[in-house]
mmCIF file of C-alpha atoms in Angstrom:
data_model
loop_
_atom_site.group_PDB
_atom_site.id
_atom_site.type_symbol
_atom_site.label_atom_id
_atom_site.label_comp_id
_atom_site.label_asym_id
_atom_site.label_seq_id
_atom_site.Cartn_x
_atom_site.Cartn_y
_atom_site.Cartn_z
ATOM 1 C CA LYS T 1 -14.381 -7.718 11.439
ATOM 2 C CA ALA T 2 -15.613 -5.662 8.507
ATOM 3 C CA LEU T 3 -17.489 -3.304 10.827
ATOM 4 C CA GLU T 4 -14.382 -2.832 12.958
ATOM 5 C CA ARG T 5 -12.405 -1.841 9.893
ATOM 6 C CA MET T 6 -15.120 0.577 8.773
ATOM 7 C CA ALA T 7 -14.786 2.772 11.889
ATOM 8 C CA PRO T 8 -11.475 4.362 10.848
ATOM 9 C CA ILE T 9 -12.877 4.895 7.341
ATOM 10 C CA ALA T 10 -15.479 7.280 8.703
ATOM 11 C CA ALA T 11 -12.757 9.129 10.586
ATOM 12 C CA VAL T 12 -10.718 9.470 7.428
ATOM 13 C CA THR T 13 -13.725 10.842 5.584
ATOM 14 C CA GLU T 14 -14.554 13.339 8.318
ATOM 15 C CA GLU T 15 -11.008 14.673 8.147
ATOM 16 C CA ARG T 16 -11.236 14.942 4.356
ATOM 17 C CA SER T 17 -8.264 12.557 4.070
ATOM 18 C CA ALA T 18 -8.399 10.684 0.777
ATOM 19 C CA PRO T 19 -7.734 6.929 0.798
ATOM 20 C CA ILE T 20 -4.472 5.503 -0.515
ATOM 21 C CA ARG T 21 -4.610 3.699 -3.862
ATOM 22 C CA PHE T 22 -1.808 1.768 -5.528
ATOM 23 C CA PRO T 23 -1.792 1.765 -9.355
ATOM 24 C CA GLU T 24 -2.645 -1.637 -10.794
ATOM 25 C CA PRO T 25 0.057 -3.560 -12.710
ATOM 26 C CA GLU T 26 0.033 -2.491 -16.349
ATOM 27 C CA LYS T 27 0.436 -6.080 -17.509
ATOM 28 C CA LYS T 28 -0.587 -9.386 -15.951
ATOM 29 C CA LEU T 29 2.411 -11.728 -15.942
ATOM 30 C CA ALA T 30 2.488 -15.511 -15.927
ATOM 31 C CA SER T 31 3.590 -17.171 -12.696
ATOM 32 C CA PRO T 32 6.128 -17.526 -11.311
ATOM 33 C CA ILE T 33 7.236 -13.936 -11.703
ATOM 34 C CA ILE T 34 10.447 -14.727 -9.783
ATOM 35 C CA ARG T 35 12.196 -18.042 -9.188
ATOM 36 C CA LEU T 36 15.336 -18.536 -7.103
ATOM 37 C CA GLU T 37 17.399 -21.708 -7.413
ATOM 38 C CA GLY T 38 20.335 -22.287 -5.076
ATOM 39 C CA VAL T 39 20.850 -18.551 -4.647
ATOM 40 C CA GLU T 40 23.341 -17.080 -2.194
ATOM 41 C CA ALA T 41 23.268 -13.353 -1.461
ATOM 42 C CA GLY T 42 25.094 -10.817 0.666
ATOM 43 C CA TYR T 43 27.386 -7.831 0.520
ATOM 44 C CA SER T 44 30.499 -9.944 0.004
ATOM 45 C CA ALA T 45 31.095 -13.159 -1.916
ATOM 46 C CA ASP T 46 33.152 -14.435 1.016
ATOM 47 C CA THR T 47 30.445 -13.942 3.635
ATOM 48 C CA PRO T 48 26.952 -14.433 2.149
ATOM 49 C CA ILE T 49 24.093 -13.580 4.487
ATOM 50 C CA LEU T 50 21.527 -15.806 2.763
ATOM 51 C CA ARG T 51 22.282 -19.279 1.415
ATOM 52 C CA ARG T 52 20.615 -21.978 -0.665
ATOM 53 C CA LEU T 53 17.482 -20.019 -1.527
ATOM 54 C CA ASP T 54 15.018 -22.156 -3.501
ATOM 55 C CA LEU T 55 11.818 -20.137 -3.763
ATOM 56 C CA ARG T 56 9.204 -18.901 -6.201
ATOM 57 C CA ILE T 57 6.974 -15.844 -6.133
ATOM 58 C CA ASP T 58 3.680 -15.837 -8.034
ATOM 59 C CA GLN T 59 1.713 -12.855 -9.344
ATOM 60 C CA ASP T 60 -0.961 -13.145 -6.649
ATOM 61 C CA ASP T 61 1.291 -13.958 -3.671
ATOM 62 C CA ARG T 62 0.829 -12.077 -0.385
ATOM 63 C CA ILE T 63 3.901 -12.855 1.708
ATOM 64 C CA GLY T 64 4.866 -11.678 5.185
ATOM 65 C CA LEU T 65 8.538 -12.015 6.176
ATOM 66 C CA LEU T 66 9.213 -13.104 9.753
ATOM 67 C CA GLY T 67 12.545 -13.179 11.553
ATOM 68 C CA SER T 68 14.659 -11.417 14.146
ATOM 69 C CA ASN T 69 16.394 -8.154 13.297
ATOM 70 C CA GLY T 70 19.708 -8.738 11.571
ATOM 71 C CA ASN T 71 18.769 -12.143 10.167
ATOM 72 C CA GLY T 72 18.511 -10.900 6.588
ATOM 73 C CA LYS T 73 14.924 -9.788 5.948
ATOM 74 C CA SER T 74 15.995 -6.478 4.410
ATOM 75 C CA THR T 75 18.800 -8.232 2.519
ATOM 76 C CA PHE T 76 16.241 -10.584 0.977
ATOM 77 C CA ALA T 77 13.974 -7.650 0.098
ATOM 78 C CA LYS T 78 16.864 -5.842 -1.619
ATOM 79 C CA LEU T 79 17.736 -9.012 -3.543
ATOM 80 C CA ILE T 80 14.197 -9.332 -4.884
ATOM 81 C CA ALA T 81 14.056 -5.580 -5.635
ATOM 82 C CA ASN T 82 17.270 -5.704 -7.732
ATOM 83 C CA ARG T 83 19.129 -3.559 -5.201
ATOM 84 C CA LEU T 84 21.549 -6.347 -4.351
ATOM 85 C CA GLU T 85 23.287 -8.787 -6.705
ATOM 86 C CA PHE T 86 23.219 -12.469 -5.855
ATOM 87 C CA VAL T 87 26.584 -14.145 -5.264
ATOM 88 C CA SER T 88 25.771 -17.511 -6.803
ATOM 89 C CA GLY T 89 22.871 -19.618 -8.015
ATOM 90 C CA GLU T 90 20.223 -18.743 -10.571
ATOM 91 C CA THR T 91 17.525 -16.091 -10.537
ATOM 92 C CA VAL T 92 14.792 -16.192 -13.181
ATOM 93 C CA LYS T 93 12.440 -13.217 -13.496
ATOM 94 C CA ALA T 94 9.487 -12.663 -15.802
ATOM 95 C CA GLN T 95 10.045 -10.363 -18.733
ATOM 96 C CA GLN T 96 8.663 -6.849 -18.201
ATOM 97 C CA LEU T 97 8.558 -7.472 -14.450
ATOM 98 C CA LYS T 98 8.252 -4.238 -12.450
ATOM 99 C CA VAL T 99 9.259 -4.302 -8.793
ATOM 100 C CA ALA T 100 8.756 -1.382 -6.401
ATOM 101 C CA MET T 101 10.208 -1.170 -2.906
ATOM 102 C CA PHE T 102 9.407 1.112 0.023
ATOM 103 C CA ALA T 103 11.828 1.353 2.944
ATOM 104 C CA GLN T 104 11.558 3.863 5.779
ATOM 105 C CA HIS T 105 15.063 5.284 5.191
ATOM 106 C CA GLN T 106 13.901 6.436 1.739
ATOM 107 C CA LEU T 107 11.942 9.243 3.385
ATOM 108 C CA ASP T 108 15.242 11.122 3.386
ATOM 109 C CA ASP T 109 15.272 10.925 -0.425
ATOM 110 C CA LEU T 110 12.326 13.313 -0.716
ATOM 111 C CA ARG T 111 13.395 16.757 -1.925
ATOM 112 C CA PRO T 112 12.772 18.935 1.158
ATOM 113 C CA GLU T 113 12.095 22.211 -0.666
ATOM 114 C CA GLU T 114 9.614 20.681 -3.142
ATOM 115 C CA THR T 115 5.911 20.009 -2.652
ATOM 116 C CA PRO T 116 4.082 16.735 -3.375
ATOM 117 C CA VAL T 117 2.880 18.266 -6.652
ATOM 118 C CA ASP T 118 6.490 19.172 -7.516
ATOM 119 C CA HIS T 119 7.522 15.548 -6.934
ATOM 120 C CA VAL T 120 4.783 14.136 -9.172
ATOM 121 C CA ARG T 121 4.819 16.684 -12.014
ATOM 122 C CA PRO T 122 8.081 15.396 -13.642
ATOM 123 C CA LEU T 123 6.548 11.900 -13.745
ATOM 124 C CA MET T 124 3.590 13.186 -15.791
ATOM 125 C CA GLN T 125 5.265 15.281 -18.478
ATOM 126 C CA GLY T 126 2.693 17.232 -20.495
ATOM 127 C CA ALA T 127 -0.236 16.326 -18.231
ATOM 128 C CA ALA T 128 -2.731 18.981 -17.181
ATOM 129 C CA GLU T 129 -2.268 20.391 -13.688
ATOM 130 C CA SER T 130 -5.641 18.951 -12.650
ATOM 131 C CA ARG T 131 -4.475 15.439 -13.578
ATOM 132 C CA VAL T 132 -1.249 15.865 -11.636
ATOM 133 C CA ARG T 133 -3.166 16.959 -8.546
ATOM 134 C CA ALA T 134 -5.660 14.119 -8.954
ATOM 135 C CA ARG T 135 -2.751 11.680 -8.955
ATOM 136 C CA VAL T 136 -1.373 13.236 -5.767
ATOM 137 C CA ALA T 137 -4.827 12.845 -4.211
ATOM 138 C CA GLN T 138 -4.743 9.130 -5.034
ATOM 139 C CA MET T 139 -1.664 8.884 -2.834
ATOM 140 C CA GLY T 140 -3.845 9.853 0.115
ATOM 141 C CA LEU T 141 -2.664 13.445 0.525
ATOM 142 C CA ASP T 142 -5.222 16.077 1.423
ATOM 143 C CA THR T 143 -5.700 18.873 -1.095
ATOM 144 C CA SER T 144 -4.684 21.412 1.547
ATOM 145 C CA ARG T 145 -1.253 19.756 1.826
ATOM 146 C CA MET T 146 -0.396 19.301 -1.847
ATOM 147 C CA ASP T 147 1.486 22.594 -2.006
ATOM 148 C CA THR T 148 3.323 22.137 1.293
ATOM 149 C CA LYS T 149 7.084 21.650 1.111
ATOM 150 C CA ALA T 150 8.204 18.105 1.897
ATOM 151 C CA LYS T 151 10.247 19.308 4.879
ATOM 152 C CA ASP T 152 7.034 20.613 6.470
ATOM 153 C CA LEU T 153 4.957 17.460 5.916
ATOM 154 C CA SER T 154 4.261 15.116 8.814
ATOM 155 C CA GLY T 155 5.937 11.715 8.940
ATOM 156 C CA GLY T 156 2.704 10.068 7.812
ATOM 157 C CA GLU T 157 2.281 12.480 4.902
ATOM 158 C CA LYS T 158 5.855 11.854 3.778
ATOM 159 C CA ALA T 159 5.222 8.102 3.932
ATOM 160 C CA ARG T 160 2.057 8.448 1.823
ATOM 161 C CA LEU T 161 3.936 10.522 -0.750
ATOM 162 C CA LEU T 162 6.816 8.057 -0.921
ATOM 163 C CA LEU T 163 4.466 5.065 -1.200
ATOM 164 C CA GLY T 164 2.797 6.788 -4.136
ATOM 165 C CA LEU T 165 6.093 7.642 -5.813
ATOM 166 C CA VAL T 166 7.679 4.182 -5.583
ATOM 167 C CA SER T 167 4.517 2.503 -6.926
ATOM 168 C CA PHE T 168 3.841 5.183 -9.538
ATOM 169 C CA ASP T 169 4.313 2.977 -12.620
ATOM 170 C CA GLY T 170 2.050 0.123 -11.557
ATOM 171 C CA PRO T 171 4.490 -2.557 -10.323
ATOM 172 C CA ASN T 172 3.798 -6.288 -10.488
ATOM 173 C CA LEU T 173 5.457 -6.767 -7.099
ATOM 174 C CA LEU T 174 5.344 -4.335 -4.195
ATOM 175 C CA ILE T 175 7.862 -4.771 -1.363
ATOM 176 C CA LEU T 176 7.224 -2.832 1.849
ATOM 177 C CA ASP T 177 9.859 -2.673 4.603
ATOM 178 C CA GLU T 178 8.266 -1.381 7.838
ATOM 179 C CA PRO T 179 5.685 0.789 6.022
ATOM 180 C CA THR T 180 3.634 1.740 9.105
ATOM 181 C CA ASN T 181 6.399 3.206 11.278
ATOM 182 C CA HIS T 182 5.379 6.812 10.516
ATOM 183 C CA LEU T 183 1.641 6.251 9.979
ATOM 184 C CA ASP T 184 -1.176 7.115 12.358
ATOM 185 C CA ILE T 185 -4.065 4.698 12.960
ATOM 186 C CA ASP T 186 -6.237 6.032 10.125
ATOM 187 C CA SER T 187 -3.345 5.947 7.670
ATOM 188 C CA ARG T 188 -2.538 2.361 8.657
ATOM 189 C CA ASP T 189 -6.113 1.366 7.929
ATOM 190 C CA ALA T 190 -5.973 3.174 4.582
ATOM 191 C CA LEU T 191 -2.760 1.300 3.743
ATOM 192 C CA MET T 192 -4.359 -2.053 4.581
ATOM 193 C CA MET T 193 -7.339 -1.291 2.352
ATOM 194 C CA ALA T 194 -5.025 -0.235 -0.474
ATOM 195 C CA LEU T 195 -2.982 -3.439 -0.185
ATOM 196 C CA ASN T 196 -6.116 -5.594 -0.187
ATOM 197 C CA ASP T 197 -7.363 -3.773 -3.293
ATOM 198 C CA TYR T 198 -4.049 -4.100 -5.113
ATOM 199 C CA SER T 199 -3.946 -7.131 -7.446
ATOM 200 C CA GLY T 200 -0.159 -7.504 -7.728
ATOM 201 C CA ALA T 201 2.167 -9.547 -5.515
ATOM 202 C CA VAL T 202 3.119 -8.161 -2.105
ATOM 203 C CA ILE T 203 6.018 -8.846 0.273
ATOM 204 C CA ILE T 204 5.826 -7.150 3.679
ATOM 205 C CA ILE T 205 8.404 -6.776 6.440
ATOM 206 C CA SER T 206 6.698 -5.371 9.521
ATOM 207 C CA HIS T 207 6.471 -5.617 13.298
ATOM 208 C CA ASP T 208 2.831 -4.512 12.914
ATOM 209 C CA ARG T 209 1.003 -7.768 13.614
ATOM 210 C CA HIS T 210 -2.361 -6.367 12.565
ATOM 211 C CA LEU T 211 -0.985 -5.324 9.171
ATOM 212 C CA ILE T 212 0.467 -8.796 8.566
ATOM 213 C CA GLU T 213 -2.704 -10.620 9.620
ATOM 214 C CA ALA T 214 -4.933 -8.352 7.529
ATOM 215 C CA THR T 215 -2.969 -8.378 4.269
ATOM 216 C CA VAL T 216 -0.918 -11.564 3.763
ATOM 217 C CA ASP T 217 -1.831 -15.204 3.268
ATOM 218 C CA ARG T 218 1.648 -16.752 3.429
ATOM 219 C CA LEU T 219 4.500 -16.418 5.915
ATOM 220 C CA TRP T 220 8.193 -16.924 5.174
ATOM 221 C CA LEU T 221 10.743 -17.156 7.971
ATOM 222 C CA VAL T 222 14.225 -15.677 7.569
ATOM 223 C CA ARG T 223 16.509 -17.523 9.964
ATOM 224 C CA ASP T 224 19.971 -19.102 10.084
ATOM 225 C CA GLY T 225 20.847 -17.799 6.624
ATOM 226 C CA SER T 226 17.804 -19.282 4.916
ATOM 227 C CA VAL T 227 14.338 -18.185 3.815
ATOM 228 C CA GLN T 228 11.706 -20.897 4.186
ATOM 229 C CA PRO T 229 7.882 -21.053 4.148
ATOM 230 C CA TYR T 230 6.715 -20.938 7.774
ATOM 231 C CA ASP T 231 4.288 -23.709 8.649
ATOM 232 C CA GLY T 232 2.355 -21.767 11.250
ATOM 233 C CA ASP T 233 0.685 -18.445 11.980
ATOM 234 C CA ILE T 234 1.685 -15.245 13.754
ATOM 235 C CA GLU T 235 0.649 -16.649 17.130
ATOM 236 C CA ASP T 236 2.804 -19.742 16.573
ATOM 237 C CA TYR T 237 5.776 -17.543 15.735
ATOM 238 C CA ARG T 238 5.184 -15.266 18.733
ATOM 239 C CA SER T 239 5.054 -18.287 21.030
ATOM 240 C CA GLU T 240 8.238 -19.633 19.478
ATOM 241 C CA VAL T 241 10.067 -16.349 20.067
ATOM 242 C CA LEU T 242 8.886 -16.134 23.689
ATOM 243 C CA THR T 243 9.655 -19.740 24.618
ATOM 244 C CA GLY T 244 12.640 -20.357 22.374
ATOM 245 C CA LYS T 245 11.052 -23.629 21.298
ATOM 246 C CA ARG T 246 10.274 -24.346 17.680
ATOM 247 C CA PRO T 247 6.782 -25.739 17.083
ATOM 248 C CA ALA T 248 6.303 -29.416 16.341
ATOM 249 C CA ALA T 249 6.008 -30.361 12.699
ATOM 250 C CA LYS T 250 2.546 -29.905 11.307
ATOM 251 C CA ALA T 251 2.491 -33.589 10.318
ATOM 252 C CA GLU T 252 2.253 -34.466 14.011
ATOM 253 C CA LYS T 253 -0.856 -32.344 14.467
ATOM 254 C CA VAL T 254 -4.358 -33.664 13.919
ATOM 255 C CA GLU T 255 -6.466 -31.225 11.941
ATOM 256 C CA THR T 256 -10.197 -31.684 12.212
ATOM 257 C CA VAL T 257 -10.854 -29.557 9.126
ATOM 258 C CA PRO T 258 -8.432 -30.009 6.217
ATOM 259 C CA GLN T 259 -7.080 -26.725 4.887
ATOM 260 C CA LYS T 260 -6.952 -25.938 1.201
ATOM 261 C CA PRO T 261 -3.485 -25.930 -0.357
ATOM 262 C CA ALA T 262 -1.853 -22.490 -0.452
ATOM 263 C CA ALA T 263 -1.998 -22.394 -4.254
ATOM 264 C CA GLU T 264 -5.745 -23.043 -4.180
ATOM 265 C CA ARG T 265 -6.282 -20.393 -1.518
ATOM 266 C CA ARG T 266 -4.387 -17.855 -3.629
ATOM 267 C CA LYS T 267 -6.453 -18.831 -6.675
ATOM 268 C CA ASP T 268 -9.679 -18.335 -4.705
ATOM 269 C CA ALA T 269 -8.454 -14.954 -3.465
ATOM 270 C CA ALA T 270 -7.536 -13.869 -6.995
ATOM 271 C CA GLU T 271 -10.957 -14.944 -8.293
ATOM 272 C CA ARG T 272 -12.665 -13.014 -5.504
ATOM 273 C CA ARG T 273 -10.674 -9.890 -6.414
ATOM 274 C CA ARG T 274 -11.735 -10.240 -10.063
ATOM 275 C CA GLU T 275 -15.396 -10.541 -9.074
ATOM 276 C CA LEU T 276 -15.111 -7.401 -6.969
ATOM 277 C CA GLU T 277 -13.400 -5.350 -9.689
ATOM 278 C CA PRO T 278 -16.616 -3.510 -10.804
ATOM 279 C CA LEU T 279 -17.308 -2.485 -7.202
ATOM 280 C CA LYS T 280 -13.683 -1.395 -6.769
ATOM 281 C CA LYS T 281 -14.006 0.783 -9.886
ATOM 282 C CA GLN T 282 -17.111 2.454 -8.448
ATOM 283 C CA ILE T 283 -15.234 3.109 -5.201
ATOM 284 C CA ARG T 284 -12.301 4.617 -7.093
ATOM 285 C CA ASP T 285 -14.627 6.798 -9.168
ATOM 286 C CA ALA T 286 -16.207 8.052 -5.954
ATOM 287 C CA GLU T 287 -12.756 8.760 -4.495
ATOM 288 C CA ASN T 288 -11.817 10.788 -7.584
ATOM 289 C CA GLN T 289 -15.051 12.782 -7.342
ATOM 290 C CA MET T 290 -14.383 13.406 -3.656
ATOM 291 C CA ALA T 291 -10.872 14.657 -4.436
ATOM 292 C CA ARG T 292 -12.179 17.034 -7.126
ATOM 293 C CA LEU T 293 -14.909 18.387 -4.868
ATOM 294 C CA GLN T 294 -12.468 18.812 -1.983
ATOM 295 C CA LYS T 295 -10.217 20.884 -4.249
ATOM 296 C CA GLN T 296 -13.191 22.919 -5.491
ATOM 297 C CA ILE T 297 -14.252 23.662 -1.911
ATOM 298 C CA ALA T 298 -10.693 24.616 -0.939
ATOM 299 C CA ASP T 299 -10.463 26.985 -3.917
ATOM 300 C CA LEU T 300 -13.819 28.549 -3.053
ATOM 301 C CA ASP T 301 -12.757 28.958 0.571
ATOM 302 C CA SER T 302 -9.644 30.813 -0.569
ATOM 303 C CA GLU T 303 -11.721 33.117 -2.753
ATOM 304 C CA LEU T 304 -14.332 33.719 -0.055
ATOM 305 C CA ALA T 305 -11.591 34.563 2.461
ATOM 306 C CA ARG T 306 -10.746 37.792 0.574
ATOM 307 C CA PRO T 307 -12.412 40.707 2.420
ATOM 308 C CA GLU T 308 -12.387 42.951 -0.670
ATOM 309 C CA LEU T 309 -14.671 40.514 -2.515
ATOM 310 C CA TYR T 310 -17.653 41.478 -0.355
ATOM 311 C CA GLU T 311 -17.050 45.200 -0.877
ATOM 312 C CA LYS T 312 -16.382 45.175 -4.621
ATOM 313 C CA ASP T 313 -18.797 42.459 -5.773
ATOM 314 C CA PRO T 314 -21.251 41.246 -3.116
ATOM 315 C CA GLY T 315 -23.268 39.477 -5.826
ATOM 316 C CA LYS T 316 -20.272 37.349 -6.789
ATOM 317 C CA ALA T 317 -19.603 36.627 -3.130
ATOM 318 C CA ALA T 318 -23.158 35.342 -2.741
ATOM 319 C CA ARG T 319 -22.828 33.139 -5.843
ATOM 320 C CA LEU T 320 -19.532 31.681 -4.636
ATOM 321 C CA ALA T 321 -21.046 30.982 -1.223
ATOM 322 C CA GLN T 322 -23.925 29.152 -2.922
ATOM 323 C CA ASP T 323 -21.463 27.215 -5.098
ATOM 324 C CA ARG T 324 -19.613 26.158 -1.977
ATOM 325 C CA SER T 325 -22.823 25.043 -0.298
ATOM 326 C CA ASN T 326 -23.784 22.998 -3.363
ATOM 327 C CA ALA T 327 -20.329 21.416 -3.563
ATOM 328 C CA GLU T 328 -20.470 20.550 0.140
ATOM 329 C CA LYS T 329 -23.848 18.841 -0.344
ATOM 330 C CA ARG T 330 -22.558 16.857 -3.330
ATOM 331 C CA LEU T 331 -19.460 15.856 -1.369
ATOM 332 C CA THR T 332 -21.584 14.659 1.554
ATOM 333 C CA GLY T 333 -23.734 12.569 -0.796
ATOM 334 C CA ILE T 334 -20.737 10.991 -2.519
ATOM 335 C CA GLU T 335 -19.079 10.272 0.840
ATOM 336 C CA GLU T 336 -22.217 8.413 1.957
ATOM 337 C CA GLU T 337 -22.178 6.372 -1.262
ATOM 338 C CA TRP T 338 -18.453 5.696 -0.795
ATOM 339 C CA LEU T 339 -18.989 4.477 2.768
ATOM 340 C CA SER T 340 -21.819 2.198 1.637
ATOM 341 C CA MET T 341 -19.760 0.721 -1.204
ATOM 342 C CA SER T 342 -16.711 0.353 1.046
ATOM 343 C CA ASP T 343 -18.875 -1.460 3.591
ATOM 344 C CA ARG T 344 -20.082 -3.885 0.914
ATOM 345 C CA TYR T 345 -16.521 -4.432 -0.269
ATOM 346 C CA GLU T 346 -15.180 -5.037 3.246
ATOM 347 C CA LYS T 347 -17.931 -7.587 3.946
ATOM 348 C CA ALA T 348 -17.170 -9.352 0.666
ATOM 349 C CA VAL T 349 -13.466 -9.759 1.417
ATOM 350 C CA ALA T 350 -13.839 -10.470 5.149
#
């Protein structure tokens, strides 16, 4: 499995496309970070869409929302993201809780005449231009596209930019509503790696089965006005949708190998992420070096593309060409180290 997921990584590297990285939560919060008790929610007090919600979300939860279109998945996401007030019941949230939400319709909120750098600069008042560009690179945007107006970016590039903007302040909970709709295969893989690296809680709404299977460890089903933990896997749900028959209760099934409780599985996953933190830091350092070298090479290419340089100062042209060659060699070496470290990380989390 790890080797399968490494193939797109090489493709990303060859195309000089930086990986996506979500900022880590600034503060670790005690669980639960959100608790709902008897909550009803909707766009009108007279006709609530969701009823009797009794749920909790912990700091290390990875939740995939299942359910047919129109059953209230997006309504639930908006409720958790503070974009919709609950009608009745009680909602308890941790102090200093930061929630970020990505929804595909937000792509229209990007300022069409501004570049990715223009979007990020106001969020880093007083920061050096190099730091601003490094932050844009962490969003997975190639250096050659940082100064492209948003209206001229591809759908995948817009999605990367928006993902970076909504998660800019290091949220404790990241909610993604159909995040892969505009992403190509390589970008989807980069998103999955970023989500698996991210230590905060995640809630995902997606028809992308591979994304759900690769990034979540719990499933909640939104159906008949309720949100309940789903006692099955994606294949069980797919079969249920196709046949119209709900699966038998798990108590009726005989399990040859007892499964750990969900809380224990989440604890094990959190411990594994902590153990891998030093390796993750090395990977991030390599990514930052790659971004800097990519920018250096792009700048040198621009300088070397000026015909007058070779006429006025051939010595300088030769030095710049050598600088570019050296930077290319360093970039190749760092990319090889990055691939090796990424391979080790993927095997560790597989």
